[in-house]
Coordinates of N, CA and C and ligand atoms in Angstrom, one line a residue:
M1 N 13.4 12.7 -10.5 CA 12.6 12.0 -9.4 C 12.5 12.9 -8.2
A2 N 11.4 12.6 -7.5 CA 11.1 13.5 -6.3 C 10.4 12.7 -5.2
V3 N 10.8 13.0 -4.0 CA 10.1 12.4 -2.9 C 8.9 13.2 -2.6
K4 N 7.7 12.6 -2.5 CA 6.5 13.3 -2.3 C 6.1 13.2 -0.8
E5 N 5.2 14.0 -0.4 CA 4.7 14.0 1.0 C 3.7 12.9 1.1
I6 N 3.8 12.1 2.2 CA 2.8 11.0 2.4 C 1.8 11.5 3.4
I7 N 0.5 11.4 3.0 CA -0.6 11.9 3.8 C -0.9 10.8 4.9
K8 N -1.4 11.3 6.0 CA -1.7 10.4 7.2 C -3.2 10.4 7.5
I9 N -3.6 9.4 8.2 CA -5.0 9.4 8.7 C -5.1 10.6 9.7
P10 N -6.2 11.3 9.8 CA -7.5 11.0 9.2 C -7.8 11.7 7.9
D11 N -6.8 11.9 7.0 CA -7.0 12.6 5.7 C -8.1 11.8 4.9
P12 N -9.1 12.5 4.5 CA -10.2 11.8 3.8 C -9.9 11.2 2.5
V13 N -8.8 11.6 1.9 CA -8.3 11.0 0.6 C -8.0 9.6 0.7
L14 N -7.6 9.2 2.0 CA -7.3 7.8 2.2 C -8.5 6.9 2.2
R15 N -9.7 7.5 2.3 CA -10.9 6.8 2.3 C -11.7 6.8 0.9
E16 N -11.0 7.4 -0.1 CA -11.7 7.5 -1.4 C -11.5 6.2 -2.2
M17 N -12.5 5.9 -3.0 CA -12.4 4.9 -4.1 C -11.6 5.5 -5.2
C18 N -10.5 4.9 -5.5 CA -9.6 5.5 -6.5 C -10.0 5.2 -7.9
G19 N -9.7 6.1 -8.9 CA -10.2 6.0 -10.3 C -9.2 5.1 -11.1
E20 N -9.8 4.4 -12.1 CA -9.1 3.6 -13.0 C -8.2 4.5 -13.8
I21 N -7.0 3.9 -14.2 CA -6.1 4.7 -15.1 C -6.3 4.3 -16.5
A22 N -6.6 5.3 -17.4 CA -6.9 5.0 -18.8 C -5.7 4.6 -19.6
D23 N -4.6 5.3 -19.3 CA -3.4 5.1 -20.2 C -2.1 5.2 -19.4
V24 N -1.1 4.5 -19.8 CA 0.2 4.6 -19.2 C 1.0 5.7 -20.0
T25 N 1.0 6.9 -19.5 CA 1.6 8.0 -20.2 C 3.0 8.3 -19.7
P26 N 3.8 9.1 -20.3 CA 5.1 9.5 -19.8 C 5.0 10.1 -18.4
E27 N 3.9 10.9 -18.2 CA 3.7 11.6 -16.9 C 3.4 10.5 -15.8
L28 N 2.7 9.5 -16.2 CA 2.5 8.4 -15.2 C 3.8 7.7 -14.9
N29 N 4.6 7.5 -15.9 CA 5.9 6.8 -15.6 C 6.8 7.7 -14.6
V30 N 6.7 9.0 -14.7 CA 7.4 9.9 -13.8 C 6.8 9.7 -12.4
L31 N 5.5 9.6 -12.3 CA 4.8 9.4 -11.0 C 5.2 8.1 -10.4
M32 N 5.3 7.0 -11.2 CA 5.8 5.7 -10.7 C 7.2 5.8 -10.1
D33 N 8.1 6.5 -10.8 CA 9.4 6.7 -10.2 C 9.4 7.5 -8.9
D34 N 8.6 8.5 -8.9 CA 8.5 9.4 -7.7 C 7.9 8.5 -6.5
M35 N 7.0 7.7 -6.8 CA 6.4 6.8 -5.8 C 7.4 5.8 -5.2
L36 N 8.2 5.2 -6.2 CA 9.2 4.3 -5.7 C 10.3 5.0 -4.8
E37 N 10.7 6.2 -5.3 CA 11.6 7.0 -4.5 C 11.1 7.4 -3.1
T38 N 9.8 7.8 -3.1 CA 9.1 8.1 -1.8 C 9.1 6.9 -0.9
M39 N 8.7 5.7 -1.5 CA 8.6 4.5 -0.7 C 10.0 4.1 -0.1
Y40 N 11.1 4.1 -0.9 CA 12.4 3.8 -0.4 C 12.9 4.8 0.6
D41 N 12.5 6.0 0.4 CA 13.0 7.1 1.3 C 12.3 7.0 2.7
A42 N 11.1 6.4 2.7 CA 10.3 6.5 4.0 C 11.0 5.9 5.2
P43 N 11.5 4.6 5.2 CA 11.4 3.6 4.2 C 10.2 2.8 4.4
G44 N 9.7 2.2 3.2 CA 8.5 1.3 3.3 C 8.7 0.2 2.3
I45 N 7.8 -0.7 2.3 CA 7.8 -1.8 1.3 C 6.6 -1.8 0.3
G46 N 5.8 -0.8 0.5 CA 4.7 -0.6 -0.4 C 4.1 0.8 -0.3
L47 N 3.6 1.3 -1.4 CA 3.0 2.6 -1.4 C 1.9 2.7 -2.5
A48 N 0.7 3.3 -2.1 CA -0.4 3.4 -3.1 C -0.5 4.9 -3.4
A49 N -0.9 5.2 -4.7 CA -1.0 6.6 -5.1 C -1.8 7.5 -4.2
P50 N -3.0 7.0 -3.6 CA -3.7 7.9 -2.7 C -2.9 8.4 -1.5
Q51 N -1.9 7.6 -1.1 CA -1.1 8.0 0.0 C -0.2 9.2 -0.3
I52 N -0.1 9.6 -1.6 CA 0.6 10.9 -1.9 C -0.5 11.8 -2.5
N53 N -1.7 11.6 -2.0 CA -2.8 12.5 -2.3 C -3.3 12.5 -3.8
I54 N -3.0 11.3 -4.5 CA -3.5 11.2 -5.9 C -4.4 9.9 -6.0
P55 N -5.7 10.1 -6.0 CA -6.6 9.0 -5.9 C -6.8 8.2 -7.2
I56 N -5.7 7.6 -7.7 CA -5.8 6.7 -8.9 C -5.2 5.4 -8.5
R57 N -5.5 4.4 -9.4 CA -5.2 3.0 -9.1 C -3.8 2.6 -9.5
L58 N -2.9 3.0 -8.8 CA -1.4 2.8 -9.0 C -0.8 2.4 -7.7
I59 N 0.0 1.3 -7.7 CA 0.7 0.9 -6.5 C 2.2 0.6 -6.8
V60 N 3.1 0.7 -5.9 CA 4.5 0.3 -6.0 C 4.8 -0.5 -4.8
M61 N 5.7 -1.5 -5.0 CA 6.1 -2.4 -3.9 C 7.5 -2.9 -4.0
D62 N 8.1 -3.3 -2.9 CA 9.4 -4.0 -3.0 C 9.5 -4.8 -1.7
A63 N 9.3 -6.1 -1.8 CA 9.2 -7.0 -0.6 C 10.5 -7.8 -0.5
A64 N 11.6 -7.3 -1.2 CA 12.9 -8.0 -1.1 C 13.4 -7.9 0.3
K65 N 14.0 -9.0 0.8 CA 14.5 -9.0 2.2 C 15.8 -8.4 2.3
R66 N 15.8 -7.1 2.8 CA 17.1 -6.3 2.9 C 18.1 -6.9 3.9
E67 N 17.5 -7.5 5.0 CA 18.4 -8.0 6.0 C 19.1 -9.2 5.5
E68 N 18.6 -9.9 4.4 CA 19.3 -11.0 3.8 C 20.0 -10.6 2.6
E69 N 20.2 -9.3 2.4 CA 20.9 -8.7 1.3 C 20.4 -9.1 -0.1
E70 N 19.0 -9.3 -0.1 CA 18.4 -9.5 -1.4 C 18.5 -8.2 -2.2
K71 N 18.6 -8.4 -3.5 CA 18.7 -7.2 -4.4 C 17.3 -6.5 -4.4
P72 N 17.3 -5.2 -4.6 CA 16.0 -4.5 -4.7 C 15.1 -5.1 -5.8
N73 N 13.8 -5.2 -5.6 CA 12.9 -5.8 -6.6 C 11.7 -4.9 -6.7
P74 N 11.8 -3.7 -7.3 CA 10.6 -2.9 -7.4 C 9.6 -3.4 -8.3
I75 N 8.3 -3.4 -7.9 CA 7.2 -3.9 -8.6 C 6.2 -2.7 -8.7
I76 N 5.7 -2.5 -10.0 CA 4.8 -1.4 -10.2 C 3.5 -2.0 -10.8
M77 N 2.3 -1.7 -10.3 CA 1.1 -2.2 -10.8 C 0.1 -1.1 -11.1
V78 N -0.4 -1.0 -12.3 CA -1.5 -0.1 -12.7 C -2.8 -0.9 -12.7
N79 N -3.9 -0.4 -12.1 CA -5.2 -1.0 -12.1 C -5.1 -2.5 -11.7
P80 N -4.5 -2.8 -10.6 CA -4.3 -4.2 -10.1 C -5.7 -4.8 -9.7
V81 N -5.9 -6.1 -10.0 CA -7.1 -6.8 -9.6 C -6.7 -8.2 -9.1
I82 N -7.2 -8.6 -8.0 CA -6.9 -9.9 -7.5 C -7.9 -10.9 -8.2
I83 N -7.3 -11.8 -9.0 CA -8.2 -12.7 -9.8 C -8.4 -14.1 -9.1
S84 N -7.5 -14.4 -8.1 CA -7.8 -15.6 -7.3 C -7.0 -15.5 -6.0
A85 N -7.5 -16.1 -5.0 CA -6.8 -16.1 -3.7 C -6.8 -17.5 -3.1
S86 N -5.7 -17.9 -2.4 CA -5.6 -19.2 -1.8 C -6.6 -19.3 -0.6
D87 N -7.0 -20.5 -0.3 CA -7.8 -20.8 0.9 C -6.9 -20.7 2.1
E88 N -5.6 -21.0 1.9 CA -4.7 -21.0 3.0 C -4.5 -19.5 3.4
R89 N -4.4 -19.2 4.7 CA -4.2 -17.9 5.1 C -2.9 -17.7 5.9
S90 N -2.4 -16.5 5.9 CA -1.2 -16.3 6.7 C -1.4 -15.0 7.6
L91 N -0.6 -14.9 8.6 CA -0.7 -13.8 9.6 C 0.6 -13.0 9.5
Y92 N 0.5 -11.7 9.2 CA 1.7 -10.9 9.2 C 1.4 -9.6 10.1
E93 N 2.5 -9.1 10.7 CA 2.3 -7.9 11.4 C 2.4 -6.8 10.4
E94 N 1.4 -6.0 10.2 CA 1.4 -4.9 9.2 C 1.5 -3.5 9.8
G95 N 2.1 -2.6 9.0 CA 2.1 -1.2 9.4 C 1.7 -0.5 8.1
C96 N 1.7 0.9 8.2 CA 1.3 1.6 7.0 C 2.0 3.0 7.1
L97 N 2.5 3.5 6.0 CA 3.2 4.8 6.1 C 2.2 5.9 6.4
S98 N 0.9 5.7 6.2 CA -0.1 6.7 6.5 C -0.6 6.6 7.9
I99 N -0.1 5.5 8.7 CA -0.5 5.4 10.1 C 0.8 5.1 10.8
P100 N 1.7 6.1 10.9 CA 3.1 5.8 11.4 C 3.1 5.2 12.8
D101 N 4.1 4.4 13.0 CA 4.4 3.8 14.3 C 3.3 3.0 14.9
Y102 N 2.4 2.4 14.1 CA 1.4 1.5 14.6 C 1.4 0.2 13.8
Y103 N 1.4 -0.9 14.6 CA 1.6 -2.2 13.9 C 0.6 -3.1 14.5
A104 N 0.0 -4.0 13.7 CA -0.9 -5.0 14.2 C -1.0 -6.2 13.3
E105 N -1.2 -7.4 13.8 CA -1.3 -8.6 13.0 C -2.6 -8.6 12.2
V106 N -2.5 -9.0 10.9 CA -3.7 -9.1 10.1 C -3.6 -10.4 9.3
E107 N -4.7 -11.2 9.3 CA -4.8 -12.4 8.6 C -5.4 -12.2 7.2
R108 N -4.6 -12.7 6.2 CA -5.1 -12.6 4.8 C -4.8 -13.9 4.0
P109 N -5.3 -14.0 2.8 CA -4.9 -15.2 2.0 C -3.4 -15.2 1.8
A110 N -2.8 -16.4 1.9 CA -1.4 -16.6 1.9 C -0.8 -16.4 0.5
A111 N -1.6 -16.5 -0.6 CA -1.2 -16.3 -2.0 C -2.3 -15.7 -2.8
V112 N -2.0 -14.8 -3.7 CA -3.0 -14.2 -4.6 C -2.4 -14.1 -6.0
N113 N -3.3 -14.3 -7.0 CA -2.9 -14.1 -8.4 C -3.5 -12.7 -8.8
V114 N -2.6 -11.8 -9.2 CA -3.0 -10.5 -9.5 C -2.8 -10.1 -11.0
A115 N -3.8 -9.6 -11.6 CA -3.8 -9.1 -13.0 C -3.5 -7.6 -12.9
Y116 N -2.7 -7.0 -13.8 CA -2.4 -5.6 -13.7 C -1.8 -5.1 -15.0
I117 N -1.6 -3.8 -15.1 CA -0.9 -3.3 -16.3 C 0.5 -2.8 -15.8
D118 N 1.6 -3.1 -16.6 CA 2.9 -2.8 -16.1 C 3.3 -1.4 -16.6
R119 N 4.6 -1.0 -16.3 CA 5.0 0.4 -16.6 C 5.1 0.7 -18.1
H120 N 5.0 -0.4 -19.0 CA 5.0 -0.2 -20.4 C 3.6 -0.3 -21.0
G121 N 2.6 -0.4 -20.1 CA 1.2 -0.5 -20.6 C 0.8 -1.9 -21.0
K122 N 1.6 -2.9 -20.7 CA 1.3 -4.3 -21.0 C 0.5 -5.0 -19.9
M123 N -0.5 -5.8 -20.3 CA -1.2 -6.6 -19.3 C -0.3 -7.7 -18.7
Q124 N -0.3 -7.9 -17.4 CA 0.5 -8.9 -16.8 C -0.3 -9.7 -15.7
E125 N 0.2 -10.8 -15.3 CA -0.3 -11.5 -14.2 C 0.9 -11.9 -13.3
M126 N 0.7 -11.9 -12.0 CA 1.7 -12.3 -11.1 C 1.2 -13.0 -9.9
V127 N 1.8 -14.2 -9.6 CA 1.4 -14.9 -8.4 C 2.2 -14.3 -7.2
C128 N 1.6 -13.8 -6.2 CA 2.2 -13.2 -5.1 C 2.1 -14.1 -3.9
E129 N 3.2 -14.4 -3.3 CA 3.2 -15.3 -2.1 C 4.0 -14.6 -0.9
D130 N 3.9 -15.3 0.2 CA 4.6 -14.8 1.4 C 4.3 -13.3 1.7
L131 N 5.4 -12.6 2.0 CA 5.2 -11.2 2.4 C 4.6 -10.4 1.2
L132 N 5.0 -10.7 0.0 CA 4.5 -9.9 -1.2 C 2.9 -10.1 -1.3
A133 N 2.4 -11.3 -0.9 CA 1.0 -11.5 -0.9 C 0.3 -10.5 0.0
T134 N 0.8 -10.3 1.2 CA 0.2 -9.4 2.2 C 0.4 -8.0 1.7
V135 N 1.6 -7.6 1.1 CA 1.8 -6.2 0.7 C 0.8 -5.9 -0.4
V136 N 0.7 -6.8 -1.4 CA -0.1 -6.4 -2.6 C -1.6 -6.3 -2.2
Q137 N -2.1 -7.1 -1.2 CA -3.4 -7.0 -0.7 C -3.6 -5.7 0.1
H138 N -2.6 -5.4 0.9 CA -2.7 -4.1 1.7 C -2.8 -2.9 0.7
E139 N -1.9 -2.9 -0.3 CA -1.9 -1.8 -1.3 C -3.2 -1.7 -2.1
I140 N -3.7 -2.8 -2.6 CA -4.9 -2.8 -3.3 C -6.1 -2.3 -2.5
D141 N -6.1 -2.6 -1.2 CA -7.1 -2.1 -0.2 C -7.0 -0.6 -0.3
H142 N -5.8 0.0 -0.3 CA -5.7 1.5 -0.3 C -6.5 2.1 -1.5
L143 N -6.5 1.4 -2.6 CA -7.2 1.9 -3.8 C -8.7 1.9 -3.6
N144 N -9.2 1.1 -2.7 CA -10.6 1.0 -2.4 C -10.9 1.8 -1.1
G145 N -10.0 2.6 -0.6 CA -10.3 3.4 0.6 C -10.3 2.6 1.9
K146 N -9.6 1.4 1.8 CA -9.6 0.5 3.0 C -8.2 0.5 3.6
L147 N -8.1 0.5 4.9 CA -6.9 0.5 5.6 C -6.7 -0.8 6.5
F148 N -5.5 -1.1 6.8 CA -5.3 -2.4 7.6 C -6.0 -2.4 8.9
I149 N -6.2 -1.2 9.5 CA -6.8 -1.1 10.8 C -8.3 -1.5 10.7
D150 N -8.8 -1.5 9.5 CA -10.2 -1.9 9.3 C -10.4 -3.4 9.6
Y151 N -9.3 -4.2 9.7 CA -9.4 -5.6 10.0 C -9.4 -5.8 11.5
L152 N -9.1 -4.8 12.3 CA -9.0 -5.0 13.7 C -10.4 -4.8 14.3
S153 N -10.5 -5.1 15.6 CA -11.8 -4.9 16.3 C -12.1 -3.4 16.3
K154 N -13.4 -3.1 16.4 CA -13.8 -1.7 16.4 C -13.1 -0.9 17.6
L155 N -13.0 -1.6 18.7 CA -12.4 -0.9 19.8 C -11.0 -0.5 19.5
R156 N -10.2 -1.4 19.0 CA -8.8 -1.1 18.7 C -8.7 -0.1 17.6
R157 N -9.5 -0.2 16.5 CA -9.5 0.7 15.4 C -9.8 2.2 15.9
D158 N -10.9 2.3 16.7 CA -11.3 3.6 17.2 C -10.2 4.2 18.0
R159 N -9.5 3.4 18.8 CA -8.4 3.9 19.6 C -7.3 4.5 18.7
V160 N -6.9 3.8 17.6 CA -5.9 4.4 16.7 C -6.4 5.6 16.1
I161 N -7.6 5.6 15.6 CA -8.1 6.8 14.8 C -8.2 8.0 15.8
K162 N -8.6 7.8 17.0 CA -8.7 8.9 18.0 C -7.3 9.5 18.3
K163 N -6.3 8.6 18.4 CA -4.9 9.0 18.7 C -4.4 9.9 17.5
F164 N -4.7 9.5 16.3 CA -4.2 10.3 15.2 C -5.0 11.6 15.0
A165 N -6.3 11.6 15.3 CA -7.1 12.8 15.2 C -6.6 13.8 16.2
K166 N -6.2 13.3 17.4 CA -5.7 14.2 18.5 C -4.3 14.8 18.0
A167 N -3.5 13.9 17.5 CA -2.2 14.4 17.0 C -2.3 15.5 16.0
K168 N -3.3 15.3 15.1 CA -3.5 16.3 14.0 C -3.9 17.7 14.7
K169 N -4.7 17.6 15.6 CA -5.2 18.8 16.3 C -4.0 19.6 17.0
T170 N -3.1 18.8 17.6 CA -1.9 19.3 18.2 C -1.0 20.0 17.2
D171 N -0.8 19.3 16.0 CA 0.0 19.9 15.0 C -0.5 21.3 14.6
A172 N -1.8 21.4 14.5 CA -2.4 22.7 14.0 C -2.2 23.9 14.9
L173 N -1.8 23.6 16.1 CA -1.6 24.8 17.1 C -0.4 25.6 16.8
Ligands
NI201 NI1 -0.5 1.3 3.8

């Protein structure tokens, strides 16, 4: 297993439409483990493959409540698709490993039913609620080149993008 480098905005890979995965191969299983290790190391509760510069439809998550000493609950989804969403909505403060140290409240459906392929190549369905509902929607957005800051007002979004563009320029010096 290996911790991969997480790319940050304004990297254009974060805006790509990611490709479907044709097969769950042993190489893909290694990538899944690397992504989980990278996510736990960050630390984060979700990571999408484009965030480690690989634009394919693969996400990993763990929304277990550490502060309540819940056991780790790693979830891996290949080609995830939201097949239904609740009318009820919930508000969570979101962050993103590709937009460090920035947080904002985003409103999303409170529960979603997701179809996906698991690490053994089997079709599965999962009802995601509470924090996991927000995490899975945030990660699936990544696969479509969408970021949580896209839900904010243009003014707030532009301010964040500008800040990171400036930071990148400074790094290059
Ligand atoms: Ni993110």
